[in-house]
Coordinates of N, CA and C in Angstrom, one line a residue:
M611 N 0.8 -1.2 0.0 CA 0.0 0.0 0.0 C 0.9 1.2 0.0
K612 N 0.6 2.1 -1.0 CA 1.5 3.2 -1.2 C 1.5 4.2 0.0
Y613 N 0.4 4.4 0.7 CA 0.4 5.4 1.7 C 0.5 4.8 3.1
A614 N 0.8 3.6 3.2 CA 1.1 2.9 4.5 C 2.4 3.4 5.1
I615 N 2.4 3.6 6.4 CA 3.6 4.0 7.0 C 4.5 2.8 7.2
E616 N 5.8 3.0 7.2 CA 6.7 1.9 7.4 C 6.8 1.5 8.9
L617 N 6.6 0.3 9.2 CA 6.6 -0.2 10.6 C 7.9 -0.9 10.9
T618 N 8.3 -0.8 12.2 CA 9.5 -1.6 12.6 C 9.0 -3.1 12.8
G619 N 9.9 -4.0 13.1 CA 9.6 -5.4 13.3 C 8.7 -5.5 14.5
E620 N 9.0 -4.8 15.5 CA 8.1 -4.9 16.7 C 6.7 -4.4 16.5
E621 N 6.6 -3.3 15.7 CA 5.3 -2.7 15.4 C 4.5 -3.7 14.5
S622 N 5.2 -4.3 13.6 CA 4.5 -5.3 12.7 C 4.0 -6.5 13.5
T623 N 4.7 -6.9 14.5 CA 4.3 -8.0 15.4 C 3.1 -7.5 16.2
L624 N 3.1 -6.3 16.7 CA 1.9 -5.8 17.4 C 0.7 -5.8 16.5
L625 N 0.9 -5.2 15.3 CA -0.1 -5.1 14.3 C -0.8 -6.4 14.0
S626 N 0.0 -7.5 13.9 CA -0.5 -8.8 13.5 C -1.5 -9.3 14.6
S627 N -1.4 -8.8 15.8 CA -2.3 -9.2 16.8 C -3.5 -8.3 17.0
I628 N -3.7 -7.4 16.1 CA -4.8 -6.4 16.2 C -5.9 -6.7 15.2
E629 N -7.1 -6.9 15.6 CA -8.2 -7.1 14.6 C -8.9 -5.8 14.5
F630 N -9.0 -5.3 13.2 CA -9.7 -4.0 12.9 C -11.2 -4.1 12.7
D631 N -11.6 -5.3 12.4 CA -13.1 -5.4 12.1 C -13.9 -5.5 13.4
Q632 N -14.5 -4.4 13.7 CA -15.3 -4.3 14.9 C -16.4 -5.3 15.0
L633 N -16.9 -5.8 13.8 CA -18.1 -6.7 13.8 C -17.7 -8.1 14.2
V634 N -16.4 -8.5 14.1 CA -16.0 -9.8 14.6 C -15.4 -9.8 16.0
L635 N -15.2 -8.7 16.5 CA -14.6 -8.6 17.9 C -15.7 -8.7 19.0
T636 N -15.4 -9.5 19.9 CA -16.2 -9.5 21.1 C -15.7 -8.5 22.1
H637 N -16.4 -8.1 23.1 CA -15.9 -7.2 24.1 C -14.6 -7.6 24.7
E638 N -14.6 -8.9 25.1 CA -13.4 -9.5 25.7 C -12.2 -9.4 24.8
Q639 N -12.4 -9.8 23.6 CA -11.3 -9.7 22.6 C -10.8 -8.3 22.5
Y640 N -11.7 -7.3 22.4 CA -11.2 -6.0 22.3 C -10.5 -5.5 23.5
K641 N -10.9 -5.9 24.7 CA -10.2 -5.5 25.9 C -8.8 -6.1 25.9
M642 N -8.7 -7.3 25.3 CA -7.4 -8.0 25.3 C -6.4 -7.3 24.3
Q643 N -7.0 -6.7 23.2 CA -6.1 -6.1 22.2 C -5.8 -4.6 22.5
A644 N -6.6 -4.0 23.4 CA -6.5 -2.6 23.7 C -5.0 -2.2 24.2
P645 N -4.4 -3.0 25.0 CA -3.0 -2.7 25.4 C -2.0 -2.7 24.2
L646 N -2.3 -3.6 23.2 CA -1.5 -3.7 22.0 C -1.7 -2.5 21.2
I647 N -2.9 -2.0 21.1 CA -3.2 -0.8 20.3 C -2.4 0.4 20.9
L648 N -2.5 0.5 22.2 CA -1.7 1.6 22.9 C -0.2 1.5 22.7
Q649 N 0.3 0.3 22.7 CA 1.7 0.1 22.6 C 2.1 0.5 21.1
L650 N 1.3 0.0 20.1 CA 1.6 0.3 18.7 C 1.5 1.8 18.5
L651 N 0.5 2.4 19.0 CA 0.3 3.9 18.8 C 1.4 4.7 19.4
R652 N 1.8 4.3 20.6 CA 2.9 5.0 21.3 C 4.2 4.9 20.5
S653 N 4.4 3.7 20.0 CA 5.7 3.4 19.2 C 5.7 4.3 17.9
I654 N 4.6 4.3 17.2 CA 4.6 5.0 15.9 C 4.6 6.5 16.2
S655 N 4.0 6.9 17.3 CA 4.0 8.4 17.7 C 5.4 8.8 18.1
D656 N 6.0 8.0 19.0 CA 7.3 8.4 19.5 C 8.3 8.6 18.4
R657 N 8.3 7.8 17.4 CA 9.3 8.0 16.3 C 8.8 8.9 15.2
G658 N 7.6 9.5 15.4 CA 7.1 10.5 14.4 C 6.7 9.9 13.1
A659 N 6.2 8.7 13.1 CA 5.8 7.9 11.9 C 4.5 8.3 11.3
I660 N 3.6 8.9 12.1 CA 2.3 9.3 11.6 C 2.4 10.6 10.8
P661 N 2.1 10.6 9.6 CA 2.2 11.8 8.8 C 1.5 13.0 9.4
E662 N 2.0 14.2 9.3 CA 1.5 15.4 9.9 C 0.0 15.6 9.5
I663 N -0.3 15.4 8.2 CA -1.6 15.6 7.7 C -2.6 14.7 8.4
R664 N -2.2 13.5 8.7 CA -3.1 12.6 9.4 C -3.3 13.0 10.9
Q665 N -2.3 13.6 11.5 CA -2.4 14.1 12.8 C -3.4 15.3 12.8
K666 N -3.3 16.1 11.8 CA -4.2 17.3 11.7 C -5.6 16.8 11.5
Y667 N -5.8 15.8 10.6 CA -7.1 15.3 10.4 C -7.7 14.8 11.7
W668 N -7.0 14.2 12.5 CA -7.4 13.6 13.8 C -7.7 14.7 14.8
A669 N -6.8 15.7 15.0 CA -6.8 16.6 16.1 C -7.3 18.0 15.8
D670 N -7.3 18.4 14.6 CA -7.6 19.8 14.2 C -9.1 19.9 13.8
P671 N -9.8 20.8 14.5 CA -11.3 20.9 14.2 C -11.5 21.4 12.8
E672 N -10.6 22.1 12.2 CA -10.7 22.5 10.8 C -10.8 21.4 9.8
Y673 N -10.3 20.2 10.2 CA -10.3 19.1 9.3 C -11.5 18.2 9.5
H674 N -12.3 18.5 10.5 CA -13.5 17.7 10.7 C -14.7 18.3 9.9
I675 N -15.3 17.6 9.1 CA -16.4 18.1 8.3 C -17.7 17.6 9.0
G676 N -18.5 18.5 9.4 CA -19.7 18.2 10.1 C -20.3 19.4 10.8
R677 N -21.4 19.1 11.5 CA -22.1 20.2 12.2 C -21.3 20.6 13.5
L678 N -20.7 19.6 14.2 CA -20.0 19.9 15.4 C -18.6 20.5 15.0
K679 N -18.3 21.6 15.6 CA -17.0 22.2 15.3 C -16.0 21.8 16.4
T680 N -15.7 20.5 16.2 CA -14.7 19.9 17.1 C -13.9 18.9 16.2
S681 N -12.7 18.5 16.7 CA -12.0 17.5 15.9 C -12.5 16.1 16.1
Y682 N -12.0 15.2 15.3 CA -12.5 13.8 15.5 C -12.1 13.4 16.9
K683 N -10.9 13.7 17.4 CA -10.5 13.4 18.7 C -11.4 14.1 19.7
G684 N -11.8 15.3 19.4 CA -12.7 16.1 20.3 C -14.1 15.4 20.4
R685 N -14.5 14.7 19.4 CA -15.8 14.0 19.5 C -15.7 12.9 20.5
F686 N -14.6 12.2 20.6 CA -14.4 11.2 21.7 C -14.4 11.9 23.1
E687 N -13.8 13.0 23.2 CA -13.7 13.7 24.4 C -15.1 14.2 24.8
R688 N -15.9 14.7 23.9 CA -17.3 15.1 24.1 C -18.1 14.0 24.7
N689 N -17.8 12.8 24.3 CA -18.5 11.6 24.8 C -18.0 11.0 26.1
G690 N -17.1 11.8 26.7 CA -16.6 11.4 28.0 C -15.3 10.5 28.0
N691 N -14.7 10.4 26.9 CA -13.4 9.6 26.8 C -12.3 10.5 27.0
Q692 N -11.3 10.2 27.8 CA -10.1 11.0 28.1 C -8.9 10.1 28.0
G693 N -7.8 10.7 27.6 CA -6.5 10.0 27.6 C -6.5 8.7 26.8
D694 N -6.0 7.7 27.4 CA -5.9 6.4 26.8 C -7.3 5.8 26.4
E695 N -8.3 6.2 27.1 CA -9.7 5.7 26.9 C -10.1 6.0 25.4
I696 N -9.6 7.1 24.9 CA -9.9 7.5 23.5 C -9.4 6.4 22.5
Y697 N -8.1 6.0 22.8 CA -7.4 5.1 21.9 C -7.8 3.6 22.1
T698 N -8.4 3.4 23.2 CA -8.8 2.0 23.5 C -10.3 1.8 23.2
H699 N -11.0 2.8 22.8 CA -12.4 2.7 22.4 C -12.5 2.0 21.1
P700 N -13.4 1.1 20.9 CA -13.5 0.4 19.6 C -13.7 1.3 18.4
N701 N -14.4 2.4 18.6 CA -14.6 3.3 17.5 C -13.4 4.1 17.0
F702 N -12.2 3.9 17.8 CA -11.0 4.5 17.3 C -10.3 3.7 16.2
L703 N -10.7 2.4 16.1 CA -10.0 1.5 15.1 C -10.0 2.1 13.7
P704 N -11.0 2.7 13.1 CA -10.9 3.3 11.8 C -9.8 4.4 11.7
Y705 N -9.7 5.1 12.8 CA -8.7 6.2 12.8 C -7.3 5.6 12.8
L706 N -7.1 4.5 13.7 CA -5.8 3.9 13.7 C -5.5 3.3 12.4
R707 N -6.4 2.7 11.7 CA -6.2 2.1 10.4 C -5.8 3.2 9.4
Y708 N -6.4 4.4 9.5 CA -6.0 5.5 8.6 C -4.6 5.9 9.0
F709 N -4.2 6.1 10.2 CA -2.9 6.4 10.6 C -1.9 5.5 10.0
L710 N -2.2 4.2 10.0 CA -1.2 3.2 9.5 C -1.2 3.0 8.0
F711 N -2.4 3.1 7.4 CA -2.4 2.7 6.0 C -2.9 3.7 5.0
G712 N -3.5 4.8 5.5 CA -4.1 5.8 4.6 C -5.5 5.4 4.3
A713 N -6.0 6.0 3.2 CA -7.4 5.8 2.8 C -7.6 4.3 2.4
Q714 N -8.8 3.8 2.8 CA -9.2 2.5 2.5 C -10.0 2.4 1.2
L715 N -9.2 2.5 0.1 CA -9.8 2.4 -1.2 C -9.0 1.4 -2.1
P716 N -9.7 0.9 -3.1 CA -8.9 0.0 -4.0 C -7.7 0.7 -4.6
Q717 N -6.6 -0.1 -4.7 CA -5.4 0.5 -5.3 C -5.6 1.1 -6.7
P718 N -6.3 0.4 -7.6 CA -6.5 1.1 -8.9 C -7.2 2.4 -8.8
A719 N -8.2 2.5 -7.9 CA -8.9 3.8 -7.7 C -7.9 4.9 -7.2
I720 N -7.1 4.5 -6.3 CA -6.1 5.4 -5.8 C -5.2 5.9 -6.9
A721 N -4.7 5.0 -7.7 CA -3.8 5.3 -8.8 C -4.5 6.3 -9.8
E722 N -5.7 6.0 -10.1 CA -6.5 6.8 -11.0 C -6.7 8.2 -10.4
F723 N -7.0 8.3 -9.2 CA -7.1 9.6 -8.5 C -5.8 10.4 -8.6
E724 N -4.7 9.7 -8.3 CA -3.4 10.4 -8.4 C -3.2 11.0 -9.8
N725 N -3.6 10.2 -10.8 CA -3.4 10.7 -12.2 C -4.3 11.9 -12.5
V726 N -5.5 11.8 -11.9 CA -6.4 13.0 -12.1 C -5.9 14.2 -11.5
V727 N -5.3 14.1 -10.3 CA -4.7 15.2 -9.6 C -3.4 15.7 -10.2
G728 N -2.6 14.8 -10.6 CA -1.3 15.2 -11.1 C -0.4 15.6 -10.0
N729 N 0.4 16.6 -10.2 CA 1.3 17.1 -9.2 C 0.5 18.1 -8.3
P730 N 0.3 17.8 -7.1 CA -0.6 18.6 -6.2 C 0.0 20.0 -6.0
E731 N 1.3 20.2 -6.2 CA 1.9 21.5 -6.0 C 1.4 22.5 -7.1
W732 N 1.0 21.9 -8.2 CA 0.6 22.7 -9.4 C -0.9 22.9 -9.5
V733 N -1.7 22.3 -8.6 CA -3.1 22.4 -8.6 C -3.6 23.8 -8.2
S734 N -4.4 24.4 -9.0 CA -5.0 25.7 -8.7 C -6.5 25.6 -8.8
S735 N -7.2 26.7 -8.5 CA -8.7 26.7 -8.5 C -9.2 26.4 -9.9
G736 N -8.4 26.6 -10.9 CA -8.9 26.3 -12.3 C -8.9 24.8 -12.6
D737 N -8.3 24.0 -11.7 CA -8.3 22.6 -11.9 C -9.4 21.9 -11.2
I738 N -10.2 22.6 -10.4 CA -11.1 21.9 -9.6 C -12.2 21.1 -10.4
T739 N -12.6 21.7 -11.5 CA -13.6 21.0 -12.3 C -13.1 19.7 -12.9
T740 N -11.9 19.7 -13.3 CA -11.3 18.5 -13.9 C -11.1 17.5 -12.8
I741 N -10.7 17.9 -11.6 CA -10.5 17.0 -10.5 C -11.8 16.4 -10.0
T742 N -12.8 17.2 -9.8 CA -14.1 16.7 -9.3 C -14.7 15.8 -10.3
K743 N -14.7 16.2 -11.6 CA -15.2 15.3 -12.7 C -14.5 14.0 -12.7
G744 N -13.2 14.0 -12.7 CA -12.4 12.8 -12.7 C -12.7 11.9 -11.4
T745 N -12.9 12.5 -10.3 CA -13.2 11.8 -9.1 C -14.5 11.1 -9.2
R746 N -15.5 11.8 -9.7 CA -16.9 11.2 -9.8 C -16.8 10.0 -10.8
A747 N -16.0 10.1 -11.8 CA -15.9 9.0 -12.8 C -15.3 7.8 -12.1
I748 N -14.3 8.0 -11.2 CA -13.6 6.9 -10.5 C -14.7 6.3 -9.5
V749 N -15.4 7.1 -8.8 CA -16.4 6.7 -7.9 C -17.4 5.8 -8.6
R750 N -17.9 6.2 -9.7 CA -18.8 5.4 -10.5 C -18.2 4.1 -11.0
R751 N -17.0 4.2 -11.5 CA -16.3 3.0 -12.1 C -16.1 1.9 -11.0
Y752 N -15.8 2.3 -9.8 CA -15.5 1.3 -8.8 C -16.6 1.2 -7.7
E753 N -17.7 1.9 -8.0 CA -18.9 1.8 -7.1 C -18.5 2.2 -5.7
L754 N -18.0 3.4 -5.5 CA -17.5 3.8 -4.2 C -18.3 5.0 -3.7
Q755 N -19.6 5.0 -4.0 CA -20.5 6.1 -3.6 C -20.5 6.4 -2.1
E756 N -20.2 5.4 -1.3 CA -20.3 5.6 0.1 C -18.9 6.0 0.7
E757 N -17.9 6.2 -0.1 CA -16.6 6.4 0.4 C -16.1 7.9 0.4
D758 N -17.0 8.8 0.6 CA -16.6 10.2 0.6 C -15.5 10.6 1.6
E759 N -15.6 10.0 2.8 CA -14.6 10.3 3.8 C -13.2 9.7 3.4
E760 N -13.2 8.5 2.7 CA -12.0 7.9 2.3 C -11.4 8.8 1.2
F761 N -12.2 9.3 0.3 CA -11.6 10.2 -0.8 C -11.1 11.5 -0.2
Y762 N -11.7 12.0 0.9 CA -11.2 13.2 1.6 C -9.8 12.9 2.2
R763 N -9.7 11.7 2.8 CA -8.4 11.3 3.4 C -7.4 11.1 2.3
L764 N -7.8 10.5 1.2 CA -6.8 10.3 0.1 C -6.4 11.6 -0.5
A765 N -7.3 12.6 -0.7 CA -6.9 13.9 -1.2 C -5.9 14.6 -0.3
L766 N -6.1 14.4 1.0 CA -5.1 15.0 2.0 C -3.8 14.3 1.8
D767 N -3.8 13.0 1.8 CA -2.5 12.2 1.7 C -1.8 12.5 0.3
V768 N -2.6 12.7 -0.7 CA -2.0 13.0 -2.0 C -1.3 14.4 -2.0
G769 N -1.7 15.3 -1.1 CA -1.1 16.6 -1.0 C -2.0 17.7 -1.4
L770 N -3.3 17.5 -1.6 CA -4.2 18.6 -1.9 C -4.4 19.4 -0.6
N771 N -4.6 20.7 -0.7 CA -4.9 21.4 0.5 C -6.3 21.1 1.0
Q772 N -6.6 21.5 2.1 CA -7.9 21.1 2.8 C -9.1 21.6 2.0
W773 N -9.1 22.7 1.4 CA -10.2 23.2 0.6 C -10.5 22.3 -0.6
F774 N -9.4 21.9 -1.3 CA -9.6 21.0 -2.4 C -10.0 19.6 -1.9
A775 N -9.5 19.1 -0.8 CA -9.9 17.8 -0.3 C -11.4 17.8 0.1
K776 N -11.9 18.9 0.7 CA -13.3 19.0 1.0 C -14.1 19.0 -0.3
T777 N -13.6 19.7 -1.3 CA -14.3 19.7 -2.6 C -14.4 18.3 -3.2
V778 N -13.3 17.6 -3.1 CA -13.3 16.2 -3.6 C -14.4 15.4 -2.8
R779 N -14.4 15.5 -1.5 CA -15.4 14.8 -0.7 C -16.8 15.1 -1.1
D780 N -17.0 16.4 -1.3 CA -18.4 16.8 -1.8 C -18.7 16.3 -3.2
A781 N -17.7 16.1 -4.0 CA -18.0 15.6 -5.4 C -18.4 14.1 -5.2
V782 N -17.8 13.4 -4.3 CA -18.1 12.0 -4.1 C -19.6 11.9 -3.6
K783 N -19.9 12.8 -2.7 CA -21.3 12.7 -2.1 C -22.4 13.0 -3.2
Q784 N -22.0 13.7 -4.3 CA -22.9 14.0 -5.3 C -23.3 12.8 -6.2
V785 N -22.4 11.8 -6.2 CA -22.6 10.7 -7.1 C -23.7 9.8 -6.5
R786 N -24.7 9.4 -7.4 CA -25.8 8.6 -7.0 C -25.7 7.2 -7.6

């Protein structure tokens, strides 16, 4: 996976013991893997392996799209979770997956999106029609109509600024 962070051997071992599918986890299984999640998260955080844009996505309210003007992390805090409780909550698993691997989209769709964007340093407001039209075509081709948040994440990882990333997300939401 192109946007996956590189893991150390110890981190890979921890990762192999973590189940990300909340639907197959029992409460007891999740409690057993919670310390492994914390250990993995501390390790990748301590060595600065989580890309800055993913940290912003998690902790900066400007990167959260929705009615509540709080960050994704802030949503956990609003629900009474503090400190390690945030990271050991089952609903944190999708965020951990994003930290580790990037957007959860088929690799061909990711490659096509990168081609549509081109060099993100050269993207200007005049390119938005081409990017959104290309994004909608990818969404239709791969039947990814429900993946607006994943395209938002991908747009950030590719290097688009936040405004463009939100526009990409909105374009995905328009596809029926």
